[in-house]
């Protein structure tokens, strides 16, 4: 009796035939070998901005809030669109070889702020107006798989306008529903948007935030300072911005930045950037009712003579303690000098005040300023001036904490 043969449907037969047609592993390896690339014509690297921005490679711009990320991105976009040196320094970055078409997707700043900033930057570059070959959209597309149609529309628009460079600011708003802790989900999302842009010959630039623990300082940021997984691994080129000092809420806007840039093409550098935006002035006409006075940028490369950052000598624990004790003593002396009312002095308790100061850990070069602020606050405080130890209802005995809040 003949043995029964297993039945195969048409789908199984088709899969088997396709498997036979797949080259063996050895054949595929030979086709992808590095040795085989020797005979192929080499492709010359194309720079949008020489030794700063490579064409057709994704770029990440990173920085904390209030670090001028959007403003510097606008400077870059206008430089590309108008064939002007980036940051106004032709000695640092040469002007692009031609005028490029640029698109900006921005979801945080708003139209008026973007237009006002772009107008000042254009004026600083000697342009009569903002370049016409910059497209702006204030709604951001979504990069996740559920909103696939968004990327299709973006790709279609980039192709239609023959866009060379596109900016997404900020990129985290383009990634709803993505697990920021998963390098797999974030990497898949970033690779997908890059592919959609690169397939139509457009270079994507993604603007992103740093971690909350990233504080101002003079040392340049690292890719590991970017928030969420996958961004550092994805970056083919980067532009990382860090404030040297905390953001000041004064009327005059001046910014001291340290910037690190580089990429897999082998270009690297660290820049010290000073930006002076001046004060806020009224606008006689136009979209913005008020605007900053200027966009004055000074740039120096960190490796130039006279720009080296000299780190302070490392302090020992004993030296730190001695400086802290000296600062505490000077503050207490200022308080005693201002408060000549013995009753008030006894009411607050010098010993308690000394403990408060030590718990706050006052130290550093700003001790004189802190001392003056404490004395001024105490002198102006009516609660302290009219506090009567014999009458608990008069004033309050906790005024010292109000004066110390400003010192933290």
Tab-separated table of C-alpha atoms in Angstrom:
chain	number	residue	atom	x	y	z
A	1	UNK	CA	0.000	0.000	0.000
A	2	UNK	CA	1.465	3.280	-1.045
A	3	UNK	CA	2.204	5.759	1.712
A	4	UNK	CA	0.092	8.883	1.778
A	5	UNK	CA	1.784	12.152	0.784
A	6	UNK	CA	1.047	15.282	2.847
A	7	UNK	CA	-1.196	17.676	1.035
A	8	UNK	CA	0.093	21.195	0.265
A	9	UNK	CA	-2.077	24.129	-0.601
A	10	UNK	CA	-1.150	26.755	-3.149
A	11	UNK	CA	0.118	29.216	-0.513
A	12	UNK	CA	2.578	26.722	0.958
A	13	UNK	CA	3.842	25.809	-2.506
A	14	UNK	CA	4.380	29.472	-3.335
A	15	UNK	CA	6.328	30.076	-0.114
A	16	UNK	CA	8.578	27.096	-0.823
A	17	UNK	CA	9.310	28.300	-4.330
A	18	UNK	CA	10.180	31.740	-3.028
A	19	UNK	CA	12.518	30.237	-0.447
A	20	UNK	CA	14.382	28.350	-3.181
A	21	UNK	CA	14.912	31.589	-5.084
A	22	UNK	CA	16.576	33.353	-2.112
A	23	UNK	CA	20.383	33.360	-2.475
A	24	UNK	CA	22.405	31.408	0.034
A	25	UNK	CA	23.873	33.225	3.027
A	26	UNK	CA	27.348	33.075	1.521
A	27	UNK	CA	26.124	34.622	-1.739
A	28	UNK	CA	24.383	37.465	0.079
A	29	UNK	CA	27.473	38.137	2.194
A	30	UNK	CA	29.614	38.343	-0.926
A	31	UNK	CA	27.234	40.845	-2.486
A	32	UNK	CA	27.403	43.068	0.594
A	33	UNK	CA	31.129	42.707	1.240
A	34	UNK	CA	33.318	45.771	1.713
A	35	UNK	CA	35.739	44.424	-0.854
A	36	UNK	CA	33.042	44.635	-3.500
A	37	UNK	CA	32.589	48.334	-2.782
A	38	UNK	CA	36.098	49.108	-4.035
A	39	UNK	CA	35.044	48.966	-7.648
A	40	UNK	CA	32.059	51.276	-7.164
A	41	UNK	CA	32.408	55.009	-7.849
A	42	UNK	CA	32.815	56.971	-4.605
A	43	UNK	CA	30.155	59.514	-3.682
A	44	UNK	CA	31.539	62.871	-2.647
A	45	UNK	CA	30.100	64.188	0.629
A	46	UNK	CA	27.830	67.159	0.101
A	47	UNK	CA	27.899	69.996	2.660
A	48	UNK	CA	25.001	72.397	3.103
A	49	UNK	CA	27.306	74.455	5.345
A	50	UNK	CA	30.944	73.490	5.056
A	51	UNK	CA	32.149	71.416	8.017
A	52	UNK	CA	28.945	72.027	9.957
A	53	UNK	CA	25.859	70.615	8.234
A	54	UNK	CA	26.033	67.583	5.944
A	55	UNK	CA	23.314	67.078	3.350
A	56	UNK	CA	21.012	64.045	3.643
A	57	UNK	CA	22.019	63.137	7.193
A	58	UNK	CA	19.615	63.686	10.138
A	59	UNK	CA	20.672	66.404	12.573
A	60	UNK	CA	19.700	66.876	16.230
A	61	UNK	CA	19.614	70.303	17.884
A	62	UNK	CA	19.457	69.953	21.668
A	63	UNK	CA	19.329	72.250	24.667
A	64	UNK	CA	17.464	73.152	27.827
A	65	UNK	CA	14.560	75.578	27.895
A	66	UNK	CA	15.493	79.252	27.342
A	67	UNK	CA	18.760	78.283	25.669
A	68	UNK	CA	17.832	79.987	22.349
A	69	UNK	CA	17.285	76.738	20.469
A	70	UNK	CA	14.538	78.145	18.254
A	71	UNK	CA	16.352	81.443	17.689
A	72	UNK	CA	19.568	79.718	16.631
A	73	UNK	CA	17.554	77.380	14.398
A	74	UNK	CA	16.031	80.441	12.732
A	75	UNK	CA	19.537	81.850	12.228
A	76	UNK	CA	20.518	78.566	10.577
A	77	UNK	CA	17.380	78.495	8.401
A	78	UNK	CA	17.849	82.087	7.218
A	79	UNK	CA	21.524	81.455	6.503
A	80	UNK	CA	20.602	78.490	4.313
A	81	UNK	CA	17.775	80.328	2.554
A	82	UNK	CA	19.684	83.585	1.901
A	83	UNK	CA	23.181	82.152	1.357
A	84	UNK	CA	24.562	84.000	4.388
A	85	UNK	CA	27.175	82.850	6.955
A	86	UNK	CA	25.687	81.000	9.904
A	87	UNK	CA	25.789	83.099	13.109
A	88	UNK	CA	27.082	85.999	11.019
A	89	UNK	CA	30.672	84.735	11.163
A	90	UNK	CA	32.137	84.122	7.707
A	91	UNK	CA	35.510	83.378	9.278
A	92	UNK	CA	33.978	80.472	11.203
A	93	UNK	CA	31.418	79.065	8.772
A	94	UNK	CA	31.475	79.956	5.108
A	95	UNK	CA	28.237	80.919	3.403
A	96	UNK	CA	26.305	78.097	1.668
A	97	UNK	CA	27.126	77.575	-1.999
A	98	UNK	CA	23.572	78.451	-3.013
A	99	UNK	CA	20.187	79.444	-1.643
A	100	UNK	CA	18.254	76.448	-0.279
A	101	UNK	CA	14.542	75.903	0.211
A	102	UNK	CA	13.681	75.524	3.887
A	103	UNK	CA	10.568	74.388	5.786
A	104	UNK	CA	9.965	74.902	9.514
A	105	UNK	CA	7.376	73.015	11.579
A	106	UNK	CA	7.136	74.804	14.934
A	107	UNK	CA	4.719	73.979	17.735
A	108	UNK	CA	5.862	76.074	20.709
A	109	UNK	CA	6.855	79.641	19.835
A	110	UNK	CA	3.868	80.898	17.841
A	111	UNK	CA	3.723	82.871	14.587
A	112	UNK	CA	4.300	86.360	16.005
A	113	UNK	CA	7.365	85.381	18.018
A	114	UNK	CA	8.855	83.458	15.098
A	115	UNK	CA	8.251	86.336	12.698
A	116	UNK	CA	9.681	88.939	15.076
A	117	UNK	CA	12.813	86.885	15.736
A	118	UNK	CA	13.277	86.057	12.049
A	119	UNK	CA	12.943	89.749	11.154
A	120	UNK	CA	15.697	90.757	13.597
A	121	UNK	CA	18.011	87.991	12.385
A	122	UNK	CA	17.393	88.920	8.757
A	123	UNK	CA	18.138	92.557	9.531
A	124	UNK	CA	21.380	91.569	11.274
A	125	UNK	CA	22.423	89.647	8.149
A	126	UNK	CA	21.830	92.690	5.965
A	127	UNK	CA	18.597	91.444	4.404
A	128	UNK	CA	15.697	93.807	3.675
A	129	UNK	CA	13.155	91.185	4.768
A	130	UNK	CA	12.762	87.549	5.760
A	131	UNK	CA	13.672	85.276	2.812
A	132	UNK	CA	10.668	84.136	0.798
A	133	UNK	CA	11.967	80.587	0.365
A	134	UNK	CA	11.287	79.694	4.028
A	135	UNK	CA	7.970	77.926	4.598
A	136	UNK	CA	6.403	77.948	8.064
A	137	UNK	CA	3.789	75.662	9.599
A	138	UNK	CA	2.735	76.130	13.244
A	139	UNK	CA	1.098	72.699	13.559
A	140	UNK	CA	3.293	69.655	14.029
A	141	UNK	CA	2.798	66.278	12.323
A	142	UNK	CA	2.763	63.008	14.253
A	143	UNK	CA	5.440	60.391	13.627
A	144	UNK	CA	3.759	57.372	15.249
A	145	UNK	CA	2.309	54.439	13.318
A	146	UNK	CA	-1.278	55.400	14.142
A	147	UNK	CA	-0.964	58.711	12.265
A	148	UNK	CA	0.801	57.417	9.185
A	149	UNK	CA	-1.128	59.855	6.995
A	150	UNK	CA	0.678	62.825	8.617
A	151	UNK	CA	4.078	61.749	7.323
A	152	UNK	CA	2.627	60.991	3.918
A	153	UNK	CA	1.266	64.534	3.685
A	154	UNK	CA	4.550	66.020	4.933
A	155	UNK	CA	6.518	64.036	2.375
A	156	UNK	CA	4.164	65.139	-0.380
A	157	UNK	CA	4.571	68.818	0.593
A	158	UNK	CA	8.351	68.527	0.797
A	159	UNK	CA	8.421	66.970	-2.652
A	160	UNK	CA	6.039	69.568	-4.093
A	161	UNK	CA	8.070	72.539	-2.806
A	162	UNK	CA	11.412	70.823	-3.537
A	163	UNK	CA	12.482	71.446	0.055
A	164	UNK	CA	16.160	70.955	0.872
A	165	UNK	CA	16.048	71.191	4.691
A	166	UNK	CA	13.141	70.733	7.112
A	167	UNK	CA	13.068	71.591	10.845
A	168	UNK	CA	10.752	69.966	13.418
A	169	UNK	CA	10.603	72.060	16.622
A	170	UNK	CA	10.207	70.419	19.086
A	171	UNK	CA	10.333	66.791	18.111
A	172	UNK	CA	8.769	65.436	21.326
A	173	UNK	CA	5.415	66.972	20.355
A	174	UNK	CA	5.568	64.925	17.147
A	175	UNK	CA	5.746	61.643	19.089
A	176	UNK	CA	2.496	61.172	21.069
A	177	UNK	CA	1.985	57.719	22.504
A	178	UNK	CA	5.647	56.746	22.100
A	179	UNK	CA	7.333	55.151	25.107
A	180	UNK	CA	10.188	57.604	25.706
A	181	UNK	CA	12.083	55.008	27.776
A	182	UNK	CA	12.149	52.440	24.946
A	183	UNK	CA	15.095	52.803	22.598
A	184	UNK	CA	13.278	50.483	20.187
A	185	UNK	CA	10.092	52.573	19.905
A	186	UNK	CA	11.912	55.909	19.788
A	187	UNK	CA	14.503	54.609	17.324
A	188	UNK	CA	11.824	53.205	15.029
A	189	UNK	CA	9.929	56.504	15.119
A	190	UNK	CA	13.005	58.644	14.376
A	191	UNK	CA	14.193	56.360	11.603
A	192	UNK	CA	10.782	56.488	9.968
A	193	UNK	CA	10.572	60.280	9.803
A	194	UNK	CA	14.159	60.439	8.566
A	195	UNK	CA	13.348	57.987	5.774
A	196	UNK	CA	10.282	59.955	4.685
A	197	UNK	CA	12.387	63.119	4.405
A	198	UNK	CA	15.511	61.593	2.888
A	199	UNK	CA	13.498	59.732	0.230
A	200	UNK	CA	12.623	63.110	-1.310
A	201	UNK	CA	16.144	64.527	-0.909
A	202	UNK	CA	15.359	66.630	2.175
A	203	UNK	CA	17.659	66.850	5.218
A	204	UNK	CA	15.707	66.596	8.515
A	205	UNK	CA	16.727	68.666	11.562
A	206	UNK	CA	15.041	67.663	14.830
A	207	UNK	CA	14.976	70.080	17.779
A	208	UNK	CA	14.901	68.404	21.165
A	209	UNK	CA	15.175	69.136	24.891
A	210	UNK	CA	17.756	68.032	27.431
A	211	UNK	CA	17.103	66.321	30.735
A	212	UNK	CA	15.835	68.385	33.660
A	213	UNK	CA	19.063	67.725	35.527
A	214	UNK	CA	21.059	69.497	32.814
A	215	UNK	CA	22.077	72.775	34.427
A	216	UNK	CA	23.974	75.814	33.149
A	217	UNK	CA	27.744	75.464	32.963
A	218	UNK	CA	30.830	76.158	30.884
A	219	UNK	CA	31.449	72.588	29.768
A	220	UNK	CA	29.700	71.564	26.511
A	221	UNK	CA	26.726	69.204	26.545
A	222	UNK	CA	26.959	65.569	25.489
A	223	UNK	CA	24.458	63.539	23.474
A	224	UNK	CA	23.689	61.616	26.664
A	225	UNK	CA	22.183	64.836	28.090
A	226	UNK	CA	19.252	64.614	25.654
A	227	UNK	CA	16.015	63.475	27.245
A	228	UNK	CA	14.471	60.087	26.313
A	229	UNK	CA	16.055	56.982	24.868
A	230	UNK	CA	17.238	56.546	21.301
A	231	UNK	CA	18.132	60.133	20.397
A	232	UNK	CA	21.844	59.881	21.138
A	233	UNK	CA	22.082	56.660	19.151
A	234	UNK	CA	20.131	58.102	16.226
A	235	UNK	CA	22.069	61.366	15.806
A	236	UNK	CA	24.295	61.464	12.707
A	237	UNK	CA	25.167	65.097	13.385
A	238	UNK	CA	24.330	67.387	16.259
A	239	UNK	CA	24.276	70.938	17.587
A	240	UNK	CA	24.056	71.048	21.401
A	241	UNK	CA	23.401	74.363	23.194
A	242	UNK	CA	24.045	75.108	26.856
A	243	UNK	CA	23.690	78.308	28.845
A	244	UNK	CA	26.729	79.298	30.873
A	245	UNK	CA	24.559	81.048	33.463
A	246	UNK	CA	20.929	80.738	34.495
A	247	UNK	CA	18.336	82.618	32.470
A	248	UNK	CA	17.869	86.184	33.734
A	249	UNK	CA	14.446	87.820	33.701
A	250	UNK	CA	15.835	91.324	33.201
A	251	UNK	CA	14.600	93.799	30.627
A	252	UNK	CA	17.811	93.479	28.595
A	253	UNK	CA	18.290	90.045	27.050
A	254	UNK	CA	21.922	88.896	26.963
A	255	UNK	CA	22.907	85.264	26.664
A	256	UNK	CA	26.211	83.457	27.157
A	257	UNK	CA	26.236	80.022	25.540
A	258	UNK	CA	28.609	77.157	24.954
A	259	UNK	CA	27.811	75.052	21.902
A	260	UNK	CA	29.139	71.681	20.788
A	261	UNK	CA	28.661	70.498	17.210
A	262	UNK	CA	29.849	67.513	15.225
A	263	UNK	CA	28.847	64.419	13.319
A	264	UNK	CA	29.780	61.081	11.871
A	265	UNK	CA	31.427	62.878	8.947
A	266	UNK	CA	34.297	63.668	11.328
A	267	UNK	CA	33.603	67.354	11.965
A	268	UNK	CA	33.670	68.539	15.575
A	269	UNK	CA	33.977	71.814	17.448
A	270	UNK	CA	33.089	73.797	20.565
A	271	UNK	CA	31.965	77.435	20.339
A	272	UNK	CA	31.545	80.228	22.869
A	273	UNK	CA	28.575	82.325	21.733
A	274	UNK	CA	27.377	85.655	23.115
A	275	UNK	CA	23.969	86.897	21.998
A	276	UNK	CA	22.741	90.414	22.765
A	277	UNK	CA	19.055	90.977	21.952
A	278	UNK	CA	18.806	94.340	23.671
A	279	UNK	CA	15.696	95.638	25.377
A	280	UNK	CA	12.039	95.434	24.455
A	281	UNK	CA	10.867	98.279	22.209
A	282	UNK	CA	7.527	99.180	20.674
A	283	UNK	CA	6.974	98.447	17.022
A	284	UNK	CA	5.507	101.245	14.913
A	285	UNK	CA	3.974	98.855	12.407
A	286	UNK	CA	3.887	95.212	11.505
A	287	UNK	CA	2.681	92.067	13.172
A	288	UNK	CA	4.502	92.384	16.486
A	289	UNK	CA	3.353	95.072	18.918
A	290	UNK	CA	6.757	94.925	20.645
A	291	UNK	CA	10.097	93.471	19.686
A	292	UNK	CA	13.646	93.107	20.866
A	293	UNK	CA	16.101	95.704	19.642
A	294	UNK	CA	18.649	93.557	17.822
A	295	UNK	CA	20.313	90.227	17.143
A	296	UNK	CA	23.995	90.773	17.876
A	297	UNK	CA	26.018	87.550	17.896
A	298	UNK	CA	29.683	87.117	18.807
A	299	UNK	CA	31.251	83.702	18.209
A	300	UNK	CA	34.655	82.308	19.075
A	301	UNK	CA	35.939	78.810	18.646
A	302	UNK	CA	36.978	77.260	21.947
A	303	UNK	CA	40.392	76.202	20.596
A	304	UNK	CA	41.312	79.751	19.504
A	305	UNK	CA	44.006	81.624	21.486
A	306	UNK	CA	42.567	83.287	24.544
A	307	UNK	CA	39.384	81.194	24.621
A	308	UNK	CA	40.554	78.235	26.674
A	309	UNK	CA	38.407	77.547	29.718
A	310	UNK	CA	40.543	77.493	32.853
A	311	UNK	CA	39.016	75.318	35.523
A	312	UNK	CA	39.185	76.448	39.115
A	313	UNK	CA	41.527	74.535	41.417
A	314	UNK	CA	39.857	71.732	43.296
A	315	UNK	CA	38.922	72.720	46.819
A	316	UNK	CA	39.471	70.483	49.804
A	317	UNK	CA	36.749	69.888	52.359
A	318	UNK	CA	38.633	71.977	54.902
A	319	UNK	CA	38.913	74.918	52.518
A	320	UNK	CA	35.223	74.750	51.630
A	321	UNK	CA	34.284	74.700	55.324
A	322	UNK	CA	36.527	77.676	56.105
A	323	UNK	CA	34.987	79.715	53.262
A	324	UNK	CA	31.463	78.803	54.366
A	325	UNK	CA	32.172	79.772	57.978
A	326	UNK	CA	33.635	83.101	56.852
A	327	UNK	CA	30.553	83.822	54.731
A	328	UNK	CA	28.215	82.974	57.621
A	329	UNK	CA	30.129	85.284	59.921
A	330	UNK	CA	30.000	88.187	57.470
A	331	UNK	CA	26.246	87.769	56.989
A	332	UNK	CA	25.652	87.686	60.749
A	333	UNK	CA	27.731	90.821	61.207
A	334	UNK	CA	25.666	92.612	58.549
A	335	UNK	CA	22.437	91.546	60.270
A	336	UNK	CA	23.659	92.777	63.663
A	337	UNK	CA	24.744	96.080	62.141
A	338	UNK	CA	21.335	96.738	60.594
A	339	UNK	CA	19.273	95.517	63.534
A	340	UNK	CA	20.219	97.838	66.380
A	341	UNK	CA	17.075	97.073	68.336
A	342	UNK	CA	18.263	94.717	71.070
A	343	UNK	CA	14.755	93.418	71.734
A	344	UNK	CA	14.337	92.327	68.149
A	345	UNK	CA	17.812	90.827	68.156
A	346	UNK	CA	16.954	88.758	71.210
A	347	UNK	CA	13.548	87.812	69.827
A	348	UNK	CA	14.843	86.160	66.671
A	349	UNK	CA	17.759	84.546	68.441
A	350	UNK	CA	21.185	84.959	66.893
A	351	UNK	CA	21.880	81.300	67.524
A	352	UNK	CA	18.795	80.256	65.573
A	353	UNK	CA	19.703	82.575	62.713
A	354	UNK	CA	23.197	81.114	62.588
A	355	UNK	CA	21.705	77.611	62.373
A	356	UNK	CA	19.416	78.700	59.540
A	357	UNK	CA	22.350	80.088	57.607
A	358	UNK	CA	24.401	76.933	58.023
A	359	UNK	CA	21.481	74.768	56.896
A	360	UNK	CA	21.198	76.880	53.763
A	361	UNK	CA	24.867	76.209	53.016
A	362	UNK	CA	25.815	79.755	51.960
A	363	UNK	CA	29.146	79.890	50.174
A	364	UNK	CA	30.687	81.133	46.961
A	365	UNK	CA	31.662	84.360	45.275
A	366	UNK	CA	28.224	85.952	45.696
A	367	UNK	CA	28.431	86.172	49.478
A	368	UNK	CA	28.690	89.986	49.472
A	369	UNK	CA	25.562	90.280	47.331
A	370	UNK	CA	23.690	87.818	49.538
A	371	UNK	CA	24.747	89.668	52.656
A	372	UNK	CA	23.447	92.978	51.316
A	373	UNK	CA	20.139	91.416	50.239
A	374	UNK	CA	19.585	89.952	53.708
A	375	UNK	CA	20.295	93.259	55.403
A	376	UNK	CA	18.084	95.189	52.974
A	377	UNK	CA	15.180	92.778	53.406
A	378	UNK	CA	15.402	92.934	57.176
A	379	UNK	CA	15.557	96.708	57.184
A	380	UNK	CA	12.448	96.999	54.997
A	381	UNK	CA	10.449	94.389	56.912
A	382	UNK	CA	7.744	96.074	59.021
A	383	UNK	CA	7.107	92.798	60.824
A	384	UNK	CA	10.684	92.757	62.065
A	385	UNK	CA	10.840	96.492	62.810
A	386	UNK	CA	7.720	96.514	65.020
A	387	UNK	CA	7.969	93.089	66.588
A	388	UNK	CA	7.575	93.252	70.382
A	389	UNK	CA	8.747	90.143	72.307
A	390	UNK	CA	6.369	91.003	75.146
A	391	UNK	CA	3.371	90.941	72.779
A	392	UNK	CA	3.202	87.667	70.776
A	393	UNK	CA	0.400	89.062	68.603
A	394	UNK	CA	2.549	91.864	67.195
A	395	UNK	CA	4.311	90.918	63.985
A	396	UNK	CA	5.690	87.442	63.646
A	397	UNK	CA	8.778	85.633	64.792
A	398	UNK	CA	9.271	83.837	61.469
A	399	UNK	CA	10.336	86.870	59.434
A	400	UNK	CA	13.872	85.505	59.164
A	401	UNK	CA	12.714	82.752	56.811
A	402	UNK	CA	11.142	85.313	54.451
A	403	UNK	CA	14.446	87.159	54.275
A	404	UNK	CA	16.369	83.941	53.648
A	405	UNK	CA	14.207	82.692	50.773
A	406	UNK	CA	16.056	84.955	48.347
A	407	UNK	CA	19.387	83.447	49.312
A	408	UNK	CA	18.661	79.868	48.353
